[in-house]
Amino acid sequence: MSSIVLKQPEPSPIVACTISRDVQNFDLLIEDMETALGESWGDLGFAEALAFLNQPEANTLEFVAVAIDQTDEDDLVMLGEIINLASTKGIKVILIAEDVSPAALHQLLRQGADEFVPYPLPENELKSAIERLQKPSPPPQSAPVATGRATAGTGVLLAVQGLAGGTGATTFAVNLGWELANVEKADPPKVCVLDFSLQLGSVATFLDLPRREVVFDMWADTERMDDDVFRQALVCFEEKMWVLTAPQEMLPLDMITSDDVNRVLDIARRQFDYVIVDMPTTLVQWTEAVLHASQIYFTTVELDMRSAQNALRMKRALKSEELPIEKLRFCLNRAPKFTDLNGKSRVKRMAESLEINIEVLLPDGGRAVCQSSDHGLPLASAAAKNPLRREIAKLASSLHELGKSDAEAA
């Protein structure tokens, strides 16, 4: 009787490792690694990683995911050695960080990390990072390819400021950003929304996004900020739009200077096609910096006395400082319907008395606007047929077409 030998299947080769003080602190990372790699990955502590990377067994690794939080900043020297050792052996490094200071993050990225992903992990972000690592490096190009939008470093900057409380400035900024991010299906623009209202900013609330501690760290030391540090402070919304939220705590508006603001705007315009800035209602010293940098400075008003008086005061303030008042675009929120002849007459009288042009008429979106904000969704997702959403979508389309025409003419 011949014997039958049952051969055990060969175990899957380990192609990746997580490296952390305790991987159980990063449960979302465990889930994403299992989804992406099945059982073809392992886990190492910091000291174990240094020893393992010097062994022949490490030659099968395609990448390592180094996961750290603020408690690991005391081990920056060891972490730098791990990243540097992996890089010298041709192993790609994904740096995953939660609440790490910009200075620490900057130091580790300089050691040779190939990708950065914030923690908690945005949906599918780890998978996207792995796919980017696996792509062959593109051949060098002699010149950038025209895309019909602004070239790198010259993204379009659109600022939004309400001239009175409740005039819908943040609603307008958030939904304009979302419509621009979806204005083209085949080649959508890269869009970023910056919440510069350090005290009462609510962009995070309107999109149901977390406020990251690193935002304060970024503003506290913009001189040491680079592209990677700026990216760490951003939060991604539905993989289409990036957001710099207001800090977790209320901060004085004079905590930042015009130089701080200009550094952030320069980096944002270098990385994105459209940058939407949601400004505080208060005029501050650095408002001038945003006004000078922006292509269009939207100001939202309503058909009432407070808006009229504030619009007049805004004009006087800009003229007295010889600032570019021509960049202002007045937007009337809750504008009367086209059948409301009395309301349209009041709009005309208001514009004539203030000697301004009201160029954008935003219809009243009703309860759906408040409900979409409470649920953390843009109007396009919560109420696509809402009249306010349709008007903002038309404006986004016209802005994008104008930008393409200017790019082609240049």
mmCIF file of C-alpha atoms in Angstrom:
data_model
loop_
_atom_site.group_PDB
_atom_site.id
_atom_site.type_symbol
_atom_site.label_atom_id
_atom_site.label_comp_id
_atom_site.label_asym_id
_atom_site.label_seq_id
_atom_site.Cartn_x
_atom_site.Cartn_y
_atom_site.Cartn_z
ATOM 1 C CA MET A 1 0.000 0.000 0.000
ATOM 2 C CA SER A 2 1.570 3.223 -1.079
ATOM 3 C CA SER A 3 1.583 6.080 1.318
ATOM 4 C CA ILE A 4 0.056 9.397 0.440
ATOM 5 C CA VAL A 5 1.908 12.505 1.561
ATOM 6 C CA LEU A 6 -0.247 15.603 1.994
ATOM 7 C CA LYS A 7 1.827 18.647 1.202
ATOM 8 C CA GLN A 8 1.072 21.793 3.138
ATOM 9 C CA PRO A 9 0.626 24.853 0.926
ATOM 10 C CA GLU A 10 3.569 27.198 0.943
ATOM 11 C CA PRO A 11 2.915 30.214 3.181
ATOM 12 C CA SER A 12 2.457 33.504 1.399
ATOM 13 C CA PRO A 13 5.679 35.494 1.300
ATOM 14 C CA ILE A 14 5.730 38.550 3.532
ATOM 15 C CA VAL A 15 5.781 41.585 1.258
ATOM 16 C CA ALA A 16 5.147 44.310 3.842
ATOM 17 C CA CYS A 17 5.431 45.067 7.550
ATOM 18 C CA THR A 18 3.900 47.514 9.943
ATOM 19 C CA ILE A 19 6.371 49.081 12.344
ATOM 20 C CA SER A 20 4.990 50.657 15.501
ATOM 21 C CA ARG A 21 5.278 50.800 19.255
ATOM 22 C CA ASP A 22 2.016 48.839 19.470
ATOM 23 C CA VAL A 23 0.036 48.104 16.314
ATOM 24 C CA GLN A 24 -3.116 47.596 18.399
ATOM 25 C CA ASN A 25 -3.199 51.371 18.800
ATOM 26 C CA PHE A 26 -3.800 51.582 15.054
ATOM 27 C CA ASP A 27 -6.755 49.251 14.548
ATOM 28 C CA LEU A 28 -7.789 50.930 11.287
ATOM 29 C CA LEU A 29 -4.313 50.247 9.918
ATOM 30 C CA ILE A 30 -4.675 46.549 10.741
ATOM 31 C CA GLU A 31 -7.983 46.397 8.864
ATOM 32 C CA ASP A 32 -6.601 48.215 5.816
ATOM 33 C CA MET A 33 -3.464 46.053 5.693
ATOM 34 C CA GLU A 34 -5.570 42.876 5.821
ATOM 35 C CA THR A 35 -7.825 44.222 3.083
ATOM 36 C CA ALA A 36 -4.912 45.138 0.833
ATOM 37 C CA LEU A 37 -2.529 42.242 1.513
ATOM 38 C CA GLY A 38 -4.428 39.432 3.200
ATOM 39 C CA GLU A 39 -1.879 37.467 5.258
ATOM 40 C CA SER A 40 1.166 38.661 3.332
ATOM 41 C CA TRP A 41 2.289 41.125 5.974
ATOM 42 C CA GLY A 42 3.814 41.149 9.419
ATOM 43 C CA ASP A 43 4.283 43.446 12.378
ATOM 44 C CA LEU A 44 7.442 44.662 14.093
ATOM 45 C CA GLY A 45 8.302 46.847 17.045
ATOM 46 C CA PHE A 46 10.854 49.621 16.673
ATOM 47 C CA ALA A 47 13.842 47.668 18.039
ATOM 48 C CA GLU A 48 12.771 44.515 16.173
ATOM 49 C CA ALA A 49 12.586 46.472 12.918
ATOM 50 C CA LEU A 50 16.208 47.613 13.137
ATOM 51 C CA ALA A 51 17.337 44.030 13.611
ATOM 52 C CA PHE A 52 15.042 42.526 10.952
ATOM 53 C CA LEU A 53 15.921 45.023 8.233
ATOM 54 C CA ASN A 54 19.538 43.896 8.455
ATOM 55 C CA GLN A 55 18.561 40.243 7.821
ATOM 56 C CA PRO A 56 18.347 38.557 4.385
ATOM 57 C CA GLU A 57 14.646 37.853 5.039
ATOM 58 C CA ALA A 58 13.960 41.576 4.662
ATOM 59 C CA ASN A 59 14.827 41.403 0.966
ATOM 60 C CA THR A 60 11.304 40.212 0.129
ATOM 61 C CA LEU A 61 9.706 43.365 1.563
ATOM 62 C CA GLU A 62 8.159 45.794 -0.883
ATOM 63 C CA PHE A 63 7.294 48.411 1.717
ATOM 64 C CA VAL A 64 6.960 49.095 5.436
ATOM 65 C CA ALA A 65 4.252 51.184 7.120
ATOM 66 C CA VAL A 66 5.714 53.126 10.049
ATOM 67 C CA ALA A 67 2.848 54.126 12.358
ATOM 68 C CA ILE A 68 3.490 56.715 15.066
ATOM 69 C CA ASP A 69 1.641 59.115 17.335
ATOM 70 C CA GLN A 70 2.690 62.003 19.557
ATOM 71 C CA THR A 71 4.027 59.663 22.280
ATOM 72 C CA ASP A 72 6.653 58.377 19.828
ATOM 73 C CA GLU A 73 8.328 61.754 19.308
ATOM 74 C CA ASP A 74 10.890 60.840 21.983
ATOM 75 C CA ASP A 75 12.133 58.080 19.650
ATOM 76 C CA LEU A 76 12.744 60.238 16.579
ATOM 77 C CA VAL A 77 16.380 59.186 16.311
ATOM 78 C CA MET A 78 15.483 55.479 16.213
ATOM 79 C CA LEU A 79 12.597 56.120 13.821
ATOM 80 C CA GLY A 80 14.919 58.050 11.520
ATOM 81 C CA GLU A 81 17.367 55.128 11.530
ATOM 82 C CA ILE A 82 14.576 52.696 10.614
ATOM 83 C CA ILE A 83 13.370 54.851 7.710
ATOM 84 C CA ASN A 84 16.893 55.494 6.466
ATOM 85 C CA LEU A 85 17.814 51.792 6.666
ATOM 86 C CA ALA A 86 14.697 50.751 4.754
ATOM 87 C CA SER A 87 15.344 53.368 2.070
ATOM 88 C CA THR A 88 18.953 52.275 1.566
ATOM 89 C CA LYS A 89 17.771 48.668 1.054
ATOM 90 C CA GLY A 90 15.249 49.764 -1.590
ATOM 91 C CA ILE A 91 12.207 49.221 0.646
ATOM 92 C CA LYS A 92 9.502 51.870 0.264
ATOM 93 C CA VAL A 93 8.294 53.625 3.415
ATOM 94 C CA ILE A 94 4.758 54.799 4.190
ATOM 95 C CA LEU A 95 4.674 57.119 7.193
ATOM 96 C CA ILE A 96 1.394 57.033 9.125
ATOM 97 C CA ALA A 97 1.108 59.696 11.813
ATOM 98 C CA GLU A 98 -1.513 60.796 14.325
ATOM 99 C CA ASP A 99 -1.177 64.153 16.130
ATOM 100 C CA VAL A 100 2.556 64.398 15.426
ATOM 101 C CA SER A 101 4.104 67.881 15.485
ATOM 102 C CA PRO A 102 5.045 69.402 12.118
ATOM 103 C CA ALA A 103 8.704 69.577 13.150
ATOM 104 C CA ALA A 104 8.821 65.844 13.945
ATOM 105 C CA LEU A 105 6.967 64.932 10.771
ATOM 106 C CA HIS A 106 9.272 67.121 8.707
ATOM 107 C CA GLN A 107 12.326 65.434 10.217
ATOM 108 C CA LEU A 108 11.084 61.920 9.444
ATOM 109 C CA LEU A 109 10.014 62.759 5.906
ATOM 110 C CA ARG A 110 13.482 64.130 5.261
ATOM 111 C CA GLN A 111 14.919 60.771 6.325
ATOM 112 C CA GLY A 112 13.460 59.186 3.202
ATOM 113 C CA ALA A 113 9.768 58.304 3.688
ATOM 114 C CA ASP A 114 8.071 57.879 0.308
ATOM 115 C CA GLU A 115 4.433 58.426 1.269
ATOM 116 C CA PHE A 116 2.574 60.111 4.113
ATOM 117 C CA VAL A 117 -0.919 59.125 5.288
ATOM 118 C CA PRO A 118 -2.660 60.785 8.282
ATOM 119 C CA TYR A 119 -4.313 58.701 10.974
ATOM 120 C CA PRO A 120 -7.231 57.995 11.358
ATOM 121 C CA LEU A 121 -6.835 56.682 7.835
ATOM 122 C CA PRO A 122 -9.128 58.258 5.220
ATOM 123 C CA GLU A 123 -11.123 55.651 3.326
ATOM 124 C CA ASN A 124 -8.991 53.812 0.723
ATOM 125 C CA GLU A 125 -6.046 56.167 1.365
ATOM 126 C CA LEU A 126 -3.658 53.354 2.366
ATOM 127 C CA LYS A 127 -4.632 51.367 -0.715
ATOM 128 C CA SER A 128 -3.996 54.423 -2.897
ATOM 129 C CA ALA A 129 -0.604 54.978 -1.271
ATOM 130 C CA ILE A 130 0.391 51.353 -1.923
ATOM 131 C CA GLU A 131 -0.698 51.646 -5.559
ATOM 132 C CA ARG A 132 1.381 54.806 -5.970
ATOM 133 C CA LEU A 133 4.425 53.017 -4.569
ATOM 134 C CA GLN A 134 3.954 50.144 -7.002
ATOM 135 C CA LYS A 135 3.744 52.372 -10.062
ATOM 136 C CA PRO A 136 6.980 52.754 -12.018
ATOM 137 C CA SER A 137 8.515 56.205 -11.907
ATOM 138 C CA PRO A 138 7.361 58.300 -14.886
ATOM 139 C CA PRO A 139 10.011 59.393 -17.368
ATOM 140 C CA PRO A 140 11.221 62.971 -16.946
ATOM 141 C CA GLN A 141 9.386 65.596 -18.964
ATOM 142 C CA SER A 142 10.998 68.600 -20.541
ATOM 143 C CA ALA A 143 7.982 70.804 -19.906
ATOM 144 C CA PRO A 144 4.669 70.567 -18.025
ATOM 145 C CA VAL A 145 1.663 69.441 -20.008
ATOM 146 C CA ALA A 146 -1.097 72.000 -20.332
ATOM 147 C CA THR A 147 -4.345 70.951 -18.694
ATOM 148 C CA GLY A 148 -6.582 73.911 -19.373
ATOM 149 C CA ARG A 149 -6.264 75.022 -15.732
ATOM 150 C CA ALA A 150 -3.714 77.054 -13.857
ATOM 151 C CA THR A 151 -0.196 75.633 -13.942
ATOM 152 C CA ALA A 152 1.504 74.416 -10.768
ATOM 153 C CA GLY A 153 2.053 77.232 -8.303
ATOM 154 C CA THR A 154 -0.723 79.403 -9.743
ATOM 155 C CA GLY A 155 -3.914 77.789 -8.495
ATOM 156 C CA VAL A 156 -6.967 80.036 -8.540
ATOM 157 C CA LEU A 157 -7.647 81.602 -5.131
ATOM 158 C CA LEU A 158 -11.258 82.456 -4.287
ATOM 159 C CA ALA A 159 -12.016 84.078 -0.912
ATOM 160 C CA VAL A 160 -15.440 84.273 0.733
ATOM 161 C CA GLN A 161 -16.378 86.662 3.538
ATOM 162 C CA GLY A 162 -19.765 87.373 5.052
ATOM 163 C CA LEU A 163 -20.490 91.036 5.744
ATOM 164 C CA ALA A 164 -22.895 90.052 8.509
ATOM 165 C CA GLY A 165 -23.620 86.950 10.525
ATOM 166 C CA GLY A 166 -25.859 84.374 8.879
ATOM 167 C CA THR A 167 -25.410 85.555 5.295
ATOM 168 C CA GLY A 168 -24.373 82.066 4.159
ATOM 169 C CA ALA A 169 -20.651 82.631 3.571
ATOM 170 C CA THR A 170 -19.530 79.195 4.809
ATOM 171 C CA THR A 171 -22.406 77.449 3.027
ATOM 172 C CA PHE A 172 -21.377 79.226 -0.166
ATOM 173 C CA ALA A 173 -17.658 78.436 0.295
ATOM 174 C CA VAL A 174 -18.174 74.739 1.040
ATOM 175 C CA ASN A 175 -20.631 74.132 -1.786
ATOM 176 C CA LEU A 176 -18.639 76.175 -4.302
ATOM 177 C CA GLY A 177 -15.594 74.065 -3.471
ATOM 178 C CA TRP A 178 -17.546 70.837 -3.888
ATOM 179 C CA GLU A 179 -19.059 71.910 -7.206
ATOM 180 C CA LEU A 180 -15.614 72.858 -8.529
ATOM 181 C CA ALA A 181 -14.265 69.475 -7.415
ATOM 182 C CA ASN A 182 -16.982 67.803 -9.510
ATOM 183 C CA VAL A 183 -17.150 70.218 -12.440
ATOM 184 C CA GLU A 184 -15.371 67.712 -14.710
ATOM 185 C CA LYS A 185 -15.826 63.955 -14.552
ATOM 186 C CA ALA A 186 -12.883 62.872 -16.688
ATOM 187 C CA ASP A 187 -10.271 65.249 -15.261
ATOM 188 C CA PRO A 188 -11.628 66.853 -12.077
ATOM 189 C CA PRO A 189 -9.724 69.829 -10.662
ATOM 190 C CA LYS A 190 -7.907 69.508 -7.353
ATOM 191 C CA VAL A 191 -9.755 71.645 -4.805
ATOM 192 C CA CYS A 192 -8.870 72.735 -1.270
ATOM 193 C CA VAL A 193 -11.030 74.677 1.210
ATOM 194 C CA LEU A 194 -9.174 76.651 3.893
ATOM 195 C CA ASP A 195 -11.094 77.664 7.024
ATOM 196 C CA PHE A 196 -9.383 80.862 8.203
ATOM 197 C CA SER A 197 -11.983 81.587 10.869
ATOM 198 C CA LEU A 198 -9.782 80.536 13.783
ATOM 199 C CA GLN A 199 -12.483 81.093 16.393
ATOM 200 C CA LEU A 200 -15.868 80.162 14.956
ATOM 201 C CA GLY A 201 -14.918 78.287 11.787
ATOM 202 C CA SER A 202 -17.539 75.702 10.883
ATOM 203 C CA VAL A 203 -16.333 74.145 7.612
ATOM 204 C CA ALA A 204 -15.494 70.985 9.577
ATOM 205 C CA THR A 205 -19.053 70.883 10.933
ATOM 206 C CA PHE A 206 -20.622 71.428 7.514
ATOM 207 C CA LEU A 207 -18.660 68.445 6.124
ATOM 208 C CA ASP A 208 -18.600 66.292 9.280
ATOM 209 C CA LEU A 209 -14.800 66.286 9.434
ATOM 210 C CA PRO A 210 -12.521 65.975 12.482
ATOM 211 C CA ARG A 211 -10.535 68.981 13.663
ATOM 212 C CA ARG A 212 -6.896 67.936 13.890
ATOM 213 C CA GLU A 213 -4.520 69.179 16.583
ATOM 214 C CA VAL A 214 -1.793 69.534 13.979
ATOM 215 C CA VAL A 215 -3.645 72.549 12.526
ATOM 216 C CA PHE A 216 -2.608 74.599 15.556
ATOM 217 C CA ASP A 217 0.958 73.321 15.273
ATOM 218 C CA MET A 218 1.064 74.350 11.627
ATOM 219 C CA TRP A 219 -0.162 77.890 12.312
ATOM 220 C CA ALA A 220 2.180 78.215 15.309
ATOM 221 C CA ASP A 221 5.300 77.670 13.176
ATOM 222 C CA THR A 222 4.676 78.365 9.495
ATOM 223 C CA GLU A 223 8.348 79.210 8.935
ATOM 224 C CA ARG A 224 9.180 75.501 9.205
ATOM 225 C CA MET A 225 6.177 74.392 7.179
ATOM 226 C CA ASP A 226 6.695 72.647 3.857
ATOM 227 C CA ASP A 227 4.420 70.760 1.462
ATOM 228 C CA ASP A 228 4.412 67.607 3.601
ATOM 229 C CA VAL A 229 3.569 69.420 6.831
ATOM 230 C CA PHE A 230 0.755 71.284 5.076
ATOM 231 C CA ARG A 231 -0.636 68.012 3.719
ATOM 232 C CA GLN A 232 -0.623 66.502 7.199
ATOM 233 C CA ALA A 233 -2.892 69.286 8.420
ATOM 234 C CA LEU A 234 -5.480 68.646 5.692
ATOM 235 C CA VAL A 235 -8.460 66.303 5.910
ATOM 236 C CA CYS A 236 -9.896 64.643 2.810
ATOM 237 C CA PHE A 237 -13.643 64.745 2.107
ATOM 238 C CA GLU A 238 -14.948 61.843 0.025
ATOM 239 C CA GLU A 239 -11.601 61.551 -1.803
ATOM 240 C CA LYS A 240 -12.393 64.628 -3.910
ATOM 241 C CA MET A 241 -11.841 67.736 -1.810
ATOM 242 C CA TRP A 242 -9.231 68.606 0.814
ATOM 243 C CA VAL A 243 -9.975 70.797 3.807
ATOM 244 C CA LEU A 244 -7.890 72.760 6.296
ATOM 245 C CA THR A 245 -10.274 72.953 9.238
ATOM 246 C CA ALA A 246 -10.279 75.560 11.977
ATOM 247 C CA PRO A 247 -8.234 74.548 15.061
ATOM 248 C CA GLN A 248 -9.804 72.519 17.847
ATOM 249 C CA GLU A 249 -9.653 75.459 20.261
ATOM 250 C CA MET A 250 -10.688 79.080 19.749
ATOM 251 C CA LEU A 251 -7.628 81.157 18.917
ATOM 252 C CA PRO A 252 -7.172 84.931 18.738
ATOM 253 C CA LEU A 253 -7.314 86.159 15.155
ATOM 254 C CA ASP A 254 -4.103 88.130 15.646
ATOM 255 C CA MET A 255 -2.209 84.950 16.509
ATOM 256 C CA ILE A 256 -1.246 84.705 12.836
ATOM 257 C CA THR A 257 0.321 87.344 10.610
ATOM 258 C CA SER A 258 0.221 88.228 6.942
ATOM 259 C CA ASP A 259 3.467 86.306 6.480
ATOM 260 C CA ASP A 260 1.868 83.186 7.991
ATOM 261 C CA VAL A 261 -1.147 83.526 5.730
ATOM 262 C CA ASN A 262 0.961 84.091 2.615
ATOM 263 C CA ARG A 263 3.043 80.980 3.322
ATOM 264 C CA VAL A 264 -0.097 78.834 3.618
ATOM 265 C CA LEU A 265 -1.673 80.349 0.514
ATOM 266 C CA ASP A 266 1.505 79.873 -1.542
ATOM 267 C CA ILE A 267 1.724 76.177 -0.665
ATOM 268 C CA ALA A 268 -2.002 75.638 -1.221
ATOM 269 C CA ARG A 269 -1.890 77.278 -4.660
ATOM 270 C CA ARG A 270 1.128 75.175 -5.560
ATOM 271 C CA GLN A 271 -0.713 71.943 -4.794
ATOM 272 C CA PHE A 272 -4.290 72.664 -5.891
ATOM 273 C CA ASP A 273 -6.099 74.040 -8.933
ATOM 274 C CA TYR A 274 -8.673 75.892 -6.831
ATOM 275 C CA VAL A 275 -8.251 77.197 -3.286
ATOM 276 C CA ILE A 276 -11.362 78.445 -1.469
ATOM 277 C CA VAL A 277 -10.719 80.556 1.647
ATOM 278 C CA ASP A 278 -13.553 80.905 4.162
ATOM 279 C CA MET A 279 -12.725 84.178 5.920
ATOM 280 C CA PRO A 280 -13.861 85.365 9.366
ATOM 281 C CA THR A 281 -16.523 88.059 9.401
ATOM 282 C CA THR A 282 -14.099 90.386 11.200
ATOM 283 C CA LEU A 283 -11.565 92.406 9.235
ATOM 284 C CA VAL A 284 -8.079 91.641 10.550
ATOM 285 C CA GLN A 285 -4.527 92.673 9.743
ATOM 286 C CA TRP A 286 -4.019 89.715 7.394
ATOM 287 C CA THR A 287 -7.256 90.268 5.457
ATOM 288 C CA GLU A 288 -5.176 92.451 3.164
ATOM 289 C CA ALA A 289 -2.890 89.500 2.358
ATOM 290 C CA VAL A 290 -5.831 87.328 1.281
ATOM 291 C CA LEU A 291 -7.362 90.164 -0.727
ATOM 292 C CA HIS A 292 -4.142 90.768 -2.644
ATOM 293 C CA ALA A 293 -3.603 87.042 -3.316
ATOM 294 C CA SER A 294 -7.146 86.233 -4.424
ATOM 295 C CA GLN A 295 -8.481 86.426 -7.957
ATOM 296 C CA ILE A 296 -12.027 87.007 -6.683
ATOM 297 C CA TYR A 297 -13.116 88.080 -3.193
ATOM 298 C CA PHE A 298 -16.770 87.108 -2.721
ATOM 299 C CA THR A 299 -18.712 89.015 -0.069
ATOM 300 C CA THR A 300 -22.116 87.694 0.970
ATOM 301 C CA VAL A 301 -24.918 90.046 1.998
ATOM 302 C CA GLU A 302 -28.651 89.936 2.520
ATOM 303 C CA LEU A 303 -31.401 92.341 1.615
ATOM 304 C CA ASP A 304 -31.417 94.158 4.958
ATOM 305 C CA MET A 305 -30.061 97.279 6.638
ATOM 306 C CA ARG A 306 -27.175 95.620 8.485
ATOM 307 C CA SER A 307 -25.760 94.168 5.269
ATOM 308 C CA ALA A 308 -26.156 97.495 3.480
ATOM 309 C CA GLN A 309 -24.357 99.410 6.223
ATOM 310 C CA ASN A 310 -21.542 96.859 6.461
ATOM 311 C CA ALA A 311 -21.072 96.831 2.696
ATOM 312 C CA LEU A 312 -20.688 100.601 2.758
ATOM 313 C CA ARG A 313 -18.199 100.404 5.638
ATOM 314 C CA MET A 314 -16.256 97.685 3.810
ATOM 315 C CA LYS A 315 -15.950 99.891 0.733
ATOM 316 C CA ARG A 316 -14.747 102.838 2.782
ATOM 317 C CA ALA A 317 -12.185 100.719 4.625
ATOM 318 C CA LEU A 318 -10.678 99.347 1.411
ATOM 319 C CA LYS A 319 -10.612 102.748 -0.294
ATOM 320 C CA SER A 320 -8.929 104.410 2.693
ATOM 321 C CA GLU A 321 -6.120 101.826 2.551
ATOM 322 C CA GLU A 322 -5.972 101.916 -1.252
ATOM 323 C CA LEU A 323 -6.704 98.200 -1.457
ATOM 324 C CA PRO A 324 -8.001 96.484 -4.623
ATOM 325 C CA ILE A 325 -11.718 97.005 -4.118
ATOM 326 C CA GLU A 326 -12.335 95.874 -7.705
ATOM 327 C CA LYS A 327 -11.784 92.287 -6.587
ATOM 328 C CA LEU A 328 -14.987 92.335 -4.502
ATOM 329 C CA ARG A 329 -17.949 90.406 -5.882
ATOM 330 C CA PHE A 330 -21.129 91.020 -3.920
ATOM 331 C CA CYS A 331 -23.358 87.959 -3.509
ATOM 332 C CA LEU A 332 -26.940 88.449 -2.365
ATOM 333 C CA ASN A 333 -28.097 85.485 -0.306
ATOM 334 C CA ARG A 334 -31.793 84.610 -0.130
ATOM 335 C CA ALA A 335 -32.341 86.709 -3.230
ATOM 336 C CA PRO A 336 -35.969 87.303 -4.297
ATOM 337 C CA LYS A 337 -37.458 85.027 -6.944
ATOM 338 C CA PHE A 338 -37.665 86.280 -10.502
ATOM 339 C CA THR A 339 -41.431 86.681 -10.101
ATOM 340 C CA ASP A 340 -40.991 88.907 -7.025
ATOM 341 C CA LEU A 341 -40.967 92.293 -8.741
ATOM 342 C CA ASN A 342 -41.074 94.204 -5.462
ATOM 343 C CA GLY A 343 -38.056 92.273 -4.161
ATOM 344 C CA LYS A 344 -36.117 92.826 -7.387
ATOM 345 C CA SER A 345 -36.827 96.533 -7.134
ATOM 346 C CA ARG A 346 -35.414 96.598 -3.591
ATOM 347 C CA VAL A 347 -32.246 94.852 -4.806
ATOM 348 C CA LYS A 348 -31.810 97.467 -7.510
ATOM 349 C CA ARG A 349 -32.288 100.353 -5.057
ATOM 350 C CA MET A 350 -29.808 98.796 -2.622
ATOM 351 C CA ALA A 351 -27.156 98.430 -5.320
ATOM 352 C CA GLU A 352 -27.670 101.981 -6.568
ATOM 353 C CA SER A 353 -27.576 103.553 -3.103
ATOM 354 C CA LEU A 354 -24.349 101.709 -2.212
ATOM 355 C CA GLU A 355 -22.857 102.209 -5.689
ATOM 356 C CA ILE A 356 -22.060 98.540 -6.031
ATOM 357 C CA ASN A 357 -22.862 95.751 -8.468
ATOM 358 C CA ILE A 358 -24.624 92.733 -6.996
ATOM 359 C CA GLU A 359 -23.326 90.151 -9.447
ATOM 360 C CA VAL A 360 -24.359 86.873 -7.803
ATOM 361 C CA LEU A 361 -27.943 86.213 -6.756
ATOM 362 C CA LEU A 362 -28.261 83.169 -4.507
ATOM 363 C CA PRO A 363 -31.844 81.946 -4.085
ATOM 364 C CA ASP A 364 -33.251 80.855 -0.750
ATOM 365 C CA GLY A 365 -32.518 77.150 -0.366
ATOM 366 C CA GLY A 366 -34.988 76.719 2.476
ATOM 367 C CA ARG A 367 -34.718 74.119 5.209
ATOM 368 C CA ALA A 368 -32.670 71.789 3.016
ATOM 369 C CA VAL A 369 -29.631 74.045 3.453
ATOM 370 C CA CYS A 370 -29.686 73.775 7.232
ATOM 371 C CA GLN A 371 -30.415 70.051 7.088
ATOM 372 C CA SER A 372 -27.533 69.313 4.719
ATOM 373 C CA SER A 373 -25.136 71.230 6.981
ATOM 374 C CA ASP A 374 -26.377 69.373 10.062
ATOM 375 C CA HIS A 375 -25.782 66.068 8.287
ATOM 376 C CA GLY A 376 -22.313 67.110 7.105
ATOM 377 C CA LEU A 377 -23.111 66.905 3.396
ATOM 378 C CA PRO A 378 -22.888 69.321 0.445
ATOM 379 C CA LEU A 379 -26.172 70.292 -1.123
ATOM 380 C CA ALA A 380 -25.283 68.259 -4.221
ATOM 381 C CA SER A 381 -25.403 65.108 -2.088
ATOM 382 C CA ALA A 382 -28.313 66.030 0.181
ATOM 383 C CA ALA A 383 -30.599 68.007 -2.149
ATOM 384 C CA ALA A 384 -29.288 68.024 -5.708
ATOM 385 C CA LYS A 385 -32.312 69.849 -7.132
ATOM 386 C CA ASN A 386 -32.250 72.620 -4.537
ATOM 387 C CA PRO A 387 -32.321 76.047 -6.245
ATOM 388 C CA LEU A 388 -29.336 77.291 -4.220
ATOM 389 C CA ARG A 389 -27.300 74.263 -5.223
ATOM 390 C CA ARG A 390 -28.162 74.765 -8.881
ATOM 391 C CA GLU A 391 -27.077 78.399 -8.786
ATOM 392 C CA ILE A 392 -23.756 77.571 -7.108
ATOM 393 C CA ALA A 393 -23.172 74.776 -9.642
ATOM 394 C CA LYS A 394 -23.752 77.239 -12.500
ATOM 395 C CA LEU A 395 -21.304 79.679 -10.930
ATOM 396 C CA ALA A 396 -18.672 76.946 -10.495
ATOM 397 C CA SER A 397 -19.079 75.906 -14.130
ATOM 398 C CA SER A 398 -18.713 79.478 -15.376
ATOM 399 C CA LEU A 399 -15.636 80.072 -13.194
ATOM 400 C CA HIS A 400 -14.041 76.889 -14.507
ATOM 401 C CA GLU A 401 -14.772 77.710 -18.133
ATOM 402 C CA LEU A 402 -13.379 81.204 -17.632
ATOM 403 C CA GLY A 403 -10.229 79.737 -16.092
ATOM 404 C CA LYS A 404 -9.781 77.380 -19.041
ATOM 405 C CA SER A 405 -10.262 80.191 -21.527
ATOM 406 C CA ASP A 406 -7.659 82.339 -19.743
ATOM 407 C CA ALA A 407 -5.215 79.419 -19.689
ATOM 408 C CA GLU A 408 -5.674 78.765 -23.409
ATOM 409 C CA ALA A 409 -5.266 82.462 -24.206
ATOM 410 C CA ALA A 410 -2.036 82.575 -22.216
#
